[in-house]
Coordinates of N, CA and C in Angstrom, one line a residue:
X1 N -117.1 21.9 19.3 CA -116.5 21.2 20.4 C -115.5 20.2 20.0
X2 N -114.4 20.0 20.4 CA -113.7 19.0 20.1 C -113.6 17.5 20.8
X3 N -113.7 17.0 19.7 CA -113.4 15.6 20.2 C -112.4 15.0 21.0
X4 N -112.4 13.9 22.1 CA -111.5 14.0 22.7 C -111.9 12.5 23.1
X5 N -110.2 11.6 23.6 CA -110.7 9.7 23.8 C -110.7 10.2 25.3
X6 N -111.3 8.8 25.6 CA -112.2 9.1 27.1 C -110.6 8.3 27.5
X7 N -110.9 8.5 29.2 CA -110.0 7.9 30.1 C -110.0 6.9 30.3
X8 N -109.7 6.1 29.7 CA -109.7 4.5 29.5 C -108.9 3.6 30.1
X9 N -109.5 2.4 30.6 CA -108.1 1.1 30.0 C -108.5 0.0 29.5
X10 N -107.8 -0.9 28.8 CA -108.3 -2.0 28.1 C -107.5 -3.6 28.5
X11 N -108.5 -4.3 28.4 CA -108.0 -5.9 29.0 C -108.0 -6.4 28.2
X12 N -106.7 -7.2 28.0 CA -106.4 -8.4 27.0 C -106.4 -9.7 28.2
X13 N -105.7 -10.9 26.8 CA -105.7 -12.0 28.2 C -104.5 -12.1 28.9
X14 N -103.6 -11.4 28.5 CA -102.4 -11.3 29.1 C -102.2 -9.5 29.7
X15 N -102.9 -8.8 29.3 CA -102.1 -7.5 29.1 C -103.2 -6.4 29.8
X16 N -102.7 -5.3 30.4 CA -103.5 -4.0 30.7 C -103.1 -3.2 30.0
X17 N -104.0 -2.1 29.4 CA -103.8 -1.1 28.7 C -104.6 0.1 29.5
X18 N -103.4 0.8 29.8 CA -104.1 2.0 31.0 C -103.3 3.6 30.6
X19 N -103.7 4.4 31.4 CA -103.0 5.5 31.4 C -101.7 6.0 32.4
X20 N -100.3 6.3 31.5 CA -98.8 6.4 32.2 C -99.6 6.8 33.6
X21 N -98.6 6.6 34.5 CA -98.6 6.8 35.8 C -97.5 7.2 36.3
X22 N -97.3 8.1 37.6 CA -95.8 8.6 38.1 C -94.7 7.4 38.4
X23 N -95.9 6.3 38.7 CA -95.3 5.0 39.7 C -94.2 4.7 38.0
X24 N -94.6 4.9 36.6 CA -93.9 4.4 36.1 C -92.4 5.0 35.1
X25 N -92.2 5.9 35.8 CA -91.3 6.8 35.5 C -89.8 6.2 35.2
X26 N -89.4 5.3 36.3 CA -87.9 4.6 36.3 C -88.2 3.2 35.5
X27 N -89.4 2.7 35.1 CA -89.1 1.5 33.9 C -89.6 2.6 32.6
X28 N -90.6 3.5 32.4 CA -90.6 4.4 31.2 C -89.4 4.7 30.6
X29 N -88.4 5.0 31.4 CA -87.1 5.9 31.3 C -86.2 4.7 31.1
X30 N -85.9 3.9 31.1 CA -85.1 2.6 30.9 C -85.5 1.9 29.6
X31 N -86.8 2.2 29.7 CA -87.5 1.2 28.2 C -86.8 2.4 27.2
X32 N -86.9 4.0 27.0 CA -86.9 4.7 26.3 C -85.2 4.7 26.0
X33 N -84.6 4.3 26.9 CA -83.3 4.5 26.3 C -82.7 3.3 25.8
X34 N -83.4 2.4 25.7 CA -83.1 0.9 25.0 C -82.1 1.0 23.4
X35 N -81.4 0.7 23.2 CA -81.1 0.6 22.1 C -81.7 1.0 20.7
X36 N -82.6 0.2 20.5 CA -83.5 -0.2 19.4 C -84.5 1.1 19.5
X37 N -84.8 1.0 21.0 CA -85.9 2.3 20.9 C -85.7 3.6 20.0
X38 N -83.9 4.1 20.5 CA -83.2 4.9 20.3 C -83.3 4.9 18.8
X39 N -82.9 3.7 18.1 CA -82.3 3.3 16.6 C -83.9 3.8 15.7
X40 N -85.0 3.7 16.3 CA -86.4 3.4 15.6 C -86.8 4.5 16.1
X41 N -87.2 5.2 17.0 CA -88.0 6.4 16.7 C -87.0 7.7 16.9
X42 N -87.9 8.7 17.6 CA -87.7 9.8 17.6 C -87.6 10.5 18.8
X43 N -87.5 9.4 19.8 CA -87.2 9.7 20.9 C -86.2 9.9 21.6
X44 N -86.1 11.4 22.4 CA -84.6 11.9 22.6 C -83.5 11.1 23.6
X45 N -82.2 11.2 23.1 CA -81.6 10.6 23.5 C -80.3 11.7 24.4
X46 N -79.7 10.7 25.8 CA -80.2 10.2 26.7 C -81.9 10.7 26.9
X47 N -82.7 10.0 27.6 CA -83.9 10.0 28.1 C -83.6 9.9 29.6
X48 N -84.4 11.3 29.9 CA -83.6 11.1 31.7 C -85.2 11.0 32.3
X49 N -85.2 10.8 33.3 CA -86.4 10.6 34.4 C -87.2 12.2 34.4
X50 N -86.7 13.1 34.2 CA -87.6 14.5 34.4 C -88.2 14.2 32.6
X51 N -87.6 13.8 31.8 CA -88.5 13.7 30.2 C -89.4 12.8 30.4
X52 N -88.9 11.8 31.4 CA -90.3 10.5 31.7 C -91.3 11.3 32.2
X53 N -91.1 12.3 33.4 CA -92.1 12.9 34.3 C -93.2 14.0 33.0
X54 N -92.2 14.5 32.5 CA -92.9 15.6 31.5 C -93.9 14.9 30.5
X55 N -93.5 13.9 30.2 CA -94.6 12.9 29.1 C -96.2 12.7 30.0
X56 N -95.3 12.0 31.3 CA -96.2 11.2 31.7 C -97.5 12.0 32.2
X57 N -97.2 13.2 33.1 CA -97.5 14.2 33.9 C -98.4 15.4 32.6
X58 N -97.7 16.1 31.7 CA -98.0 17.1 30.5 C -98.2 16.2 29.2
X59 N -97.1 16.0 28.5 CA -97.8 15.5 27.1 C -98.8 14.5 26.7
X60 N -99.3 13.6 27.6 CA -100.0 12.6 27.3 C -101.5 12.9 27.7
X61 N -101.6 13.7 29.1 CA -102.8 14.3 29.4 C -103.4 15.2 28.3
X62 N -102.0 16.1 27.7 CA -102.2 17.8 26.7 C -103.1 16.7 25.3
X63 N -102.5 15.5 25.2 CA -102.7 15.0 23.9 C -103.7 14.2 23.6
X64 N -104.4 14.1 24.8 CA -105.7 13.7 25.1 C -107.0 14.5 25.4
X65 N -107.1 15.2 25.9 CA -107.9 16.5 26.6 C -108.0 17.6 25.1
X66 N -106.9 17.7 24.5 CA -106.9 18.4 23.1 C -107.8 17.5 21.8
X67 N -107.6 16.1 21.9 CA -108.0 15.2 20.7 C -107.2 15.2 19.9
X68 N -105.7 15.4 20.3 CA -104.5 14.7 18.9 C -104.5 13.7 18.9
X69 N -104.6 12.7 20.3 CA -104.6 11.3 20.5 C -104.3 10.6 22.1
X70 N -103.7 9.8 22.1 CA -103.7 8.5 23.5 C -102.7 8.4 23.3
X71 N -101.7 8.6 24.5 CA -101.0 7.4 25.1 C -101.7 6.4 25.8
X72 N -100.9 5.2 26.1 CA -101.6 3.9 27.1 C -100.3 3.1 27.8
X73 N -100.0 2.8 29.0 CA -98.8 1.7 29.5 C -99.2 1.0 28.8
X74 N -98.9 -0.1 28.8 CA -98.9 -1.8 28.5 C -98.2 -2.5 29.5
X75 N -99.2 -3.0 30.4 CA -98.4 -3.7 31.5 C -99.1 -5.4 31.3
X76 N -98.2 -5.9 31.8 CA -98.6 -7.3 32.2 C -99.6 -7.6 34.1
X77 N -100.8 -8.2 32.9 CA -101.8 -8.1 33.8 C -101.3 -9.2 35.0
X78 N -100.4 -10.1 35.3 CA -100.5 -10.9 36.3 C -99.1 -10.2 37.3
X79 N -98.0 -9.4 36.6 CA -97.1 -8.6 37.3 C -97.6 -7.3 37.5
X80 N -98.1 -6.8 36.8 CA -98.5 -5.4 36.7 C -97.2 -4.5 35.9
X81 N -96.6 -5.5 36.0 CA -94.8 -4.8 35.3 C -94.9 -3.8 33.9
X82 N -94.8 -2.3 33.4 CA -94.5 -1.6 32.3 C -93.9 -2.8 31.5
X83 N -94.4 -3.0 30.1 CA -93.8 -3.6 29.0 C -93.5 -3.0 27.9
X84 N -94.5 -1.7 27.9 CA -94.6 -1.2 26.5 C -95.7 0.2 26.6
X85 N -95.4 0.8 25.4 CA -96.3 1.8 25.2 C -97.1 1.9 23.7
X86 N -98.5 2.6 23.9 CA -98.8 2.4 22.9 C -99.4 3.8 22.6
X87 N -99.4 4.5 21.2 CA -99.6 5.3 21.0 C -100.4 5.9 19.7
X88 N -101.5 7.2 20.1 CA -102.3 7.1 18.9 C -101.9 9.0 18.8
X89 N -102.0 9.3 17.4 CA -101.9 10.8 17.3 C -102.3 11.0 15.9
X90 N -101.8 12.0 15.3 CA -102.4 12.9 14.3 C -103.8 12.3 13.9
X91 N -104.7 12.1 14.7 CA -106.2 12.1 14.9 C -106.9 13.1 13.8
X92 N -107.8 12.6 12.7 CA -108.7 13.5 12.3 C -110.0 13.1 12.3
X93 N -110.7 13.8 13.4 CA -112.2 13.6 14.3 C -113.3 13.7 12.8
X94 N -112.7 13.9 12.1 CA -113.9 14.4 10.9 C -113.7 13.0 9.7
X95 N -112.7 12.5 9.5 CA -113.0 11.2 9.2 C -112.6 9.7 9.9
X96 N -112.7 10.5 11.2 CA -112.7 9.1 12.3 C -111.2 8.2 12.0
X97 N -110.1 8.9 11.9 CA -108.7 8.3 11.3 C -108.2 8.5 12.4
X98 N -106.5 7.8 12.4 CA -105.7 7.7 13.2 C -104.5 7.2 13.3
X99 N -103.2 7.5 13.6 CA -102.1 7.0 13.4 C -101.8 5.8 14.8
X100 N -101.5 5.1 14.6 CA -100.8 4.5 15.7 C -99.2 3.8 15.9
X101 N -99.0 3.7 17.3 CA -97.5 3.6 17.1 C -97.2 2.6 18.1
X102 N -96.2 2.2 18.3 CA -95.8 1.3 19.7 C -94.4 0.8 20.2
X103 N -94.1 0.6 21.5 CA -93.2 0.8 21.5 C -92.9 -0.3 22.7
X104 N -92.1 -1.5 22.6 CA -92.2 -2.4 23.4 C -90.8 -2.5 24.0
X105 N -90.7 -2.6 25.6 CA -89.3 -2.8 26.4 C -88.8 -4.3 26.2
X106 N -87.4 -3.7 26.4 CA -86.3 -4.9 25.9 C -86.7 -6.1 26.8
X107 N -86.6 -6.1 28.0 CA -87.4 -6.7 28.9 C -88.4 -7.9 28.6
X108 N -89.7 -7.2 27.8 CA -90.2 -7.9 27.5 C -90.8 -8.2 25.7
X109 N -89.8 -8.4 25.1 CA -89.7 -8.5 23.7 C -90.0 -10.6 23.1
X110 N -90.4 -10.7 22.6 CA -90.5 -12.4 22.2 C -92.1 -12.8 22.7
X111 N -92.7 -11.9 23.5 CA -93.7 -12.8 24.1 C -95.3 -11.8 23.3
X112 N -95.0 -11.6 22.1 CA -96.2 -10.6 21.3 C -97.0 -9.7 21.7
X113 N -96.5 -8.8 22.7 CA -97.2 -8.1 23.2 C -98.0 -6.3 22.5
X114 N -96.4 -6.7 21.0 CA -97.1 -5.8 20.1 C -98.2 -5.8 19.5
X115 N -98.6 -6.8 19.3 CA -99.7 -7.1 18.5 C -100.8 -7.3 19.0
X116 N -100.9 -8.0 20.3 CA -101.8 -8.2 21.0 C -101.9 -6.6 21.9
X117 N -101.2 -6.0 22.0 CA -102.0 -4.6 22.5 C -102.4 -3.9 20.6
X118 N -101.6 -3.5 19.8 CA -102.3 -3.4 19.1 C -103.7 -3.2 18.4
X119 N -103.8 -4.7 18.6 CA -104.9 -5.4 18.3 C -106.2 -4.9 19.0
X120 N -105.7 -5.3 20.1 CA -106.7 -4.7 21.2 C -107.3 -2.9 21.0
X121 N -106.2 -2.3 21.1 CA -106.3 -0.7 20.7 C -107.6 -0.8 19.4
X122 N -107.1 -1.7 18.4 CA -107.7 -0.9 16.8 C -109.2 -2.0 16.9
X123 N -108.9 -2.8 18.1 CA -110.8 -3.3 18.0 C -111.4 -2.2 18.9
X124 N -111.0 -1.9 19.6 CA -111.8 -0.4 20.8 C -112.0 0.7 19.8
X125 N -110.9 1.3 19.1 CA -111.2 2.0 18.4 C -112.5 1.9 17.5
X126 N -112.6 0.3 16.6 CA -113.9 0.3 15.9 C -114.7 0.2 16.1
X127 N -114.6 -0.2 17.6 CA -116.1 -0.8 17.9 C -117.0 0.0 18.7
X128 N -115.8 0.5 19.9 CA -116.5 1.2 20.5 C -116.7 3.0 20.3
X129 N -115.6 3.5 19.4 CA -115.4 4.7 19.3 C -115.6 4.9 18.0
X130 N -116.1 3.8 16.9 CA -116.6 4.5 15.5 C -115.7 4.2 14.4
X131 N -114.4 4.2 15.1 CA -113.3 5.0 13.9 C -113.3 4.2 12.7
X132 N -113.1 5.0 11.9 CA -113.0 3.8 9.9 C -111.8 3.8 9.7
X133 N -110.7 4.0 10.4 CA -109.5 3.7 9.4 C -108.4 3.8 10.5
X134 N -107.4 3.1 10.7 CA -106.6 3.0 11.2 C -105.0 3.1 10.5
X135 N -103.9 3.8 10.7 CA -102.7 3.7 10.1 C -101.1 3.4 10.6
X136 N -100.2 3.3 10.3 CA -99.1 2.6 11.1 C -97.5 3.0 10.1
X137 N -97.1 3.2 10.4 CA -95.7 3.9 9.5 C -94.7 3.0 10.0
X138 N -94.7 2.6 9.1 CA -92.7 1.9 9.7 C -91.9 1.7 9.1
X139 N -90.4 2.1 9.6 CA -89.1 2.3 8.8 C -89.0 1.3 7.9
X140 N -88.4 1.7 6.6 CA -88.3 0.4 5.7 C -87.7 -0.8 6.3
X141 N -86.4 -0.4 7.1 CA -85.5 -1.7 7.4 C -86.0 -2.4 9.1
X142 N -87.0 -1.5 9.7 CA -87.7 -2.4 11.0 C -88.5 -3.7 10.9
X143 N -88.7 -4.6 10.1 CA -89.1 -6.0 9.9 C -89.7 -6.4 10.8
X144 N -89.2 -6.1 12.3 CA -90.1 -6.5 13.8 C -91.5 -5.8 13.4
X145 N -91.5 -4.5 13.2 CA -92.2 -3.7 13.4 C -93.6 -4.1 12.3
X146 N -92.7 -4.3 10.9 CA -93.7 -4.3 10.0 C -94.3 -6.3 10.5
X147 N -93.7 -6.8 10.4 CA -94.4 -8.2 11.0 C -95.7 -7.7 11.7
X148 N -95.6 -6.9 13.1 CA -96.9 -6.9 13.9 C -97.7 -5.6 13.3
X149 N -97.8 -5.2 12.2 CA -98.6 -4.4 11.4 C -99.5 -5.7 10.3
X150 N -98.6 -6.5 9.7 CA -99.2 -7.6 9.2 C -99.4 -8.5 9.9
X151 N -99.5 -8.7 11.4 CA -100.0 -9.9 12.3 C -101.3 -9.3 12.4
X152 N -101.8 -8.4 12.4 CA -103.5 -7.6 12.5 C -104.0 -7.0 11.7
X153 N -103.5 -7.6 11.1 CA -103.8 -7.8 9.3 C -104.2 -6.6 8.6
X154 N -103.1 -5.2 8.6 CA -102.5 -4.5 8.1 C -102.8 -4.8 6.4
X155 N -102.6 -3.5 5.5 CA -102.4 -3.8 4.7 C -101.2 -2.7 4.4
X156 N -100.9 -3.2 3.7 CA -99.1 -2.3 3.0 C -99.9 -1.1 1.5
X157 N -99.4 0.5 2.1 CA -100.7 0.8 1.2 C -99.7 1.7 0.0
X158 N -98.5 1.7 0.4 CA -97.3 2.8 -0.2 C -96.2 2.7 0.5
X159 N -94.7 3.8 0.0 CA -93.8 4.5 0.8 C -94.0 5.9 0.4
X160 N -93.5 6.0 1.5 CA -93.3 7.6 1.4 C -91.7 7.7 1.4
X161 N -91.2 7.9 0.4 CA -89.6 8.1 -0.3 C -89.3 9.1 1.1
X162 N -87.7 8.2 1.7 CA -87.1 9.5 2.7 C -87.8 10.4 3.5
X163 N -88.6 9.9 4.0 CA -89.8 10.9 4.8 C -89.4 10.0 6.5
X164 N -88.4 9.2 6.9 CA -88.5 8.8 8.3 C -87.1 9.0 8.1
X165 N -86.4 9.7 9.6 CA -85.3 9.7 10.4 C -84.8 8.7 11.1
X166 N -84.2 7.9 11.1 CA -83.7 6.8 12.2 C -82.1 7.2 12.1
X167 N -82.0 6.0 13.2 CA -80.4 7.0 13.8 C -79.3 5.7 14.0
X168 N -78.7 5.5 13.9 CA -77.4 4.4 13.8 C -76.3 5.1 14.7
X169 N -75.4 3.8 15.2 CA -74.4 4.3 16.1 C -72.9 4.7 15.1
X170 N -72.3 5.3 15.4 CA -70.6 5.6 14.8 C -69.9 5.0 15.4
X171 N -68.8 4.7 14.8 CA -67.6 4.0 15.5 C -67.6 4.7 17.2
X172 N -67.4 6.0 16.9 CA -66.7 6.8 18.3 C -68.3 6.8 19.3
X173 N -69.1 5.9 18.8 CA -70.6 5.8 20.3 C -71.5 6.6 19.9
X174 N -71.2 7.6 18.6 CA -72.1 8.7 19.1 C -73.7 8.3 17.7
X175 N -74.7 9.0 18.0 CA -75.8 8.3 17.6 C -75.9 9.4 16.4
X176 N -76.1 8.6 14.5 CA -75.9 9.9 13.4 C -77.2 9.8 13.4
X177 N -78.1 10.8 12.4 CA -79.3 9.9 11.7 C -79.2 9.6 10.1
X178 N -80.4 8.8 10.0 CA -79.9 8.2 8.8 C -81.5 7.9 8.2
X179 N -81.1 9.0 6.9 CA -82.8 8.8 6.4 C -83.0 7.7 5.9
X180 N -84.2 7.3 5.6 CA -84.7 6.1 4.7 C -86.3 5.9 4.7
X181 N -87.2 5.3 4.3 CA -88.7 5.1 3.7 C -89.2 5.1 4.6
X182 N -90.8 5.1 4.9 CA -91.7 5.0 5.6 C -92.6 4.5 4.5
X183 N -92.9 3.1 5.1 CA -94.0 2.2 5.2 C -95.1 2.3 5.4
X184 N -96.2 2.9 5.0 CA -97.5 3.2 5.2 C -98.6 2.2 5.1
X185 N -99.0 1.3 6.1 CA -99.8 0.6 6.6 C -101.3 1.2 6.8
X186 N -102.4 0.6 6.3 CA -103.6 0.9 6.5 C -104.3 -0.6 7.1
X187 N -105.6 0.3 7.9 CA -106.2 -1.1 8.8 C -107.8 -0.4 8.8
X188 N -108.6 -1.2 8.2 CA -110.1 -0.8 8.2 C -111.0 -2.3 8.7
X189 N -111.9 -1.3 9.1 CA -113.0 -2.1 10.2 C -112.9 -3.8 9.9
X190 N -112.9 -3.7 8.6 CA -112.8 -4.9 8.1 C -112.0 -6.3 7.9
X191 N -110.7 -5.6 8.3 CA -109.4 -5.9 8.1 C -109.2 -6.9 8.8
X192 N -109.6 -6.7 10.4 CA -109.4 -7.3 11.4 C -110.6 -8.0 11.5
X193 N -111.9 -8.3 11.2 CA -112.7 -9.4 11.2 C -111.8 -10.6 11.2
X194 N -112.2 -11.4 12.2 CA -111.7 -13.1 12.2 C -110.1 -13.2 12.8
X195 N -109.5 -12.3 12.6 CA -108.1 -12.0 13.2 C -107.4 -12.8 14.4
X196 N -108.1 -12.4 15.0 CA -108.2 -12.9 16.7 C -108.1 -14.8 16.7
X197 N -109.0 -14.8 15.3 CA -109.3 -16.7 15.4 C -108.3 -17.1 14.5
X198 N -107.7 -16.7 13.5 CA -106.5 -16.9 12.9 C -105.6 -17.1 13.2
X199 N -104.9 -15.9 14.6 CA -103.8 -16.3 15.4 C -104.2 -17.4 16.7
X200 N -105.1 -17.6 16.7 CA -105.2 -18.6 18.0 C -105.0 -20.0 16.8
X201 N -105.3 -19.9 15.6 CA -104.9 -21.1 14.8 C -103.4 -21.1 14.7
X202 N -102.8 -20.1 14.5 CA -101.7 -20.4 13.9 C -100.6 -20.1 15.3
X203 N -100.9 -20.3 16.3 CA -100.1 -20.4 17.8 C -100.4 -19.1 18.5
X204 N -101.3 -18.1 18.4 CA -101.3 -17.0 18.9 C -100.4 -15.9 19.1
X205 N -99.9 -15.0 19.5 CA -99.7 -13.7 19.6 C -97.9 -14.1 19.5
X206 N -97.7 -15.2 20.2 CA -96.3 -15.6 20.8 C -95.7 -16.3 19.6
X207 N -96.2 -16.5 18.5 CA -95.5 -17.6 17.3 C -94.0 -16.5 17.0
X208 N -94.4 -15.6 16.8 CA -93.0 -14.5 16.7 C -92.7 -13.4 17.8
X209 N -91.2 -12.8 17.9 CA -91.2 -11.8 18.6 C -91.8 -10.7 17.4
X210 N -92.1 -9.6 18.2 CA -92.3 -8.3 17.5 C -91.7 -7.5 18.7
X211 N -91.3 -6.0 18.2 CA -91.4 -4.8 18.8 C -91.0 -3.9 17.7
X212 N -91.0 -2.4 18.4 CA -90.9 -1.2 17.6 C -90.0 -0.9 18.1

């Protein structure tokens, strides 16, 4: 039988963590063609409203119901507003592992919402779902990124030489790609003990921007 994450959502003190919805198709699709988004992952470019529908509607249910992994919105719990997405995949149910990824709208960038959903995700994970090991890749030159891997107290475990694609603009607009490192980040049960009271010492979630 395969394992599979349950239909969830999760409450921060600022934040909901739920599953995409149709309602959020036209900020999905706005967040996805963000600049930065564009420059850092792997996500296609232009991003039109039928690729928002297809995620939200087929890949995110397929990738759940299968046990590759979770998508989740990230909305702000007092607007209800899309901020961000958060995402788990190459799942192996046999030693309770997991990749995670994230992706925060220009919109709402400066106010920590990487970290704090994050955070949130890889304590559900441990606590309530078992898992021993948590992991996180990020481009050598994303800094944002790797900051909120070391705000949840990440550990830096390797690179993996030329193994990430990122993509930079040309003079004439058009988007090249452009190899360089991956950053392999590890996060166990342990990791994050006391975390939560660390950042509330040291200004909480908002001391820096992060995004991916």
């Amino acid at each position: 039988m395969t394992n599979t994450f349950p239909d969830i959502s999760l409450n921060t003190e600022r934040l909901v963590l739920r599953p995409l919805e149709d309602e959020d198709v036209p900020a999905f699709t706005e967040m996805m063609n963000d600049e930065q988004v564009a420059a850092w992952t792997s996500v296609p470019q232009p991003f039109t409203e039928a690729a928002a529908r297809t995620w939200i509607d087929e890949e995110a249910p397929a990738a759940r119901t299968s046990g590759r992994g979770l998508h989740l919105a990230v909305t702000e719990f007092l607007t209800h507003r899309l901020v961000g997405i958060i995402r788990l995949g190459n799942t192996d149910w046999h030693v309770r592992s997991t990749e995670l990824s994230y992706i925060v709208a220009p919109w709402a960038r400066g106010e920590g919402y990487a970290s704090e959903a994050s955070l949130a995700t890889a304590q559900w994970l441990f606590n309530d779902q078992k898992f021993e090991r948590l992991e996180l890749r990020t481009a050598a030159d994303n800094t944002a990124s790797q900051q909120v891997a070391q705000k949840i107290g990440c550990i830096s475990e390797g690179v993996l030489r030329g193994a990430c694609i990122a993509r930079t603009r040309t003079e004439d607009g058009r988007w090249e790609d452009l190899r360089t490192d991956f950053i392999v980040w590890g996060l166990l049960p342990e990791d994050i003990e006391g975390i939560a009271e660390q950042l509330a010492d040291t200004g909480g979630f908002t001391s820096y921007s992060d995004w991916n």
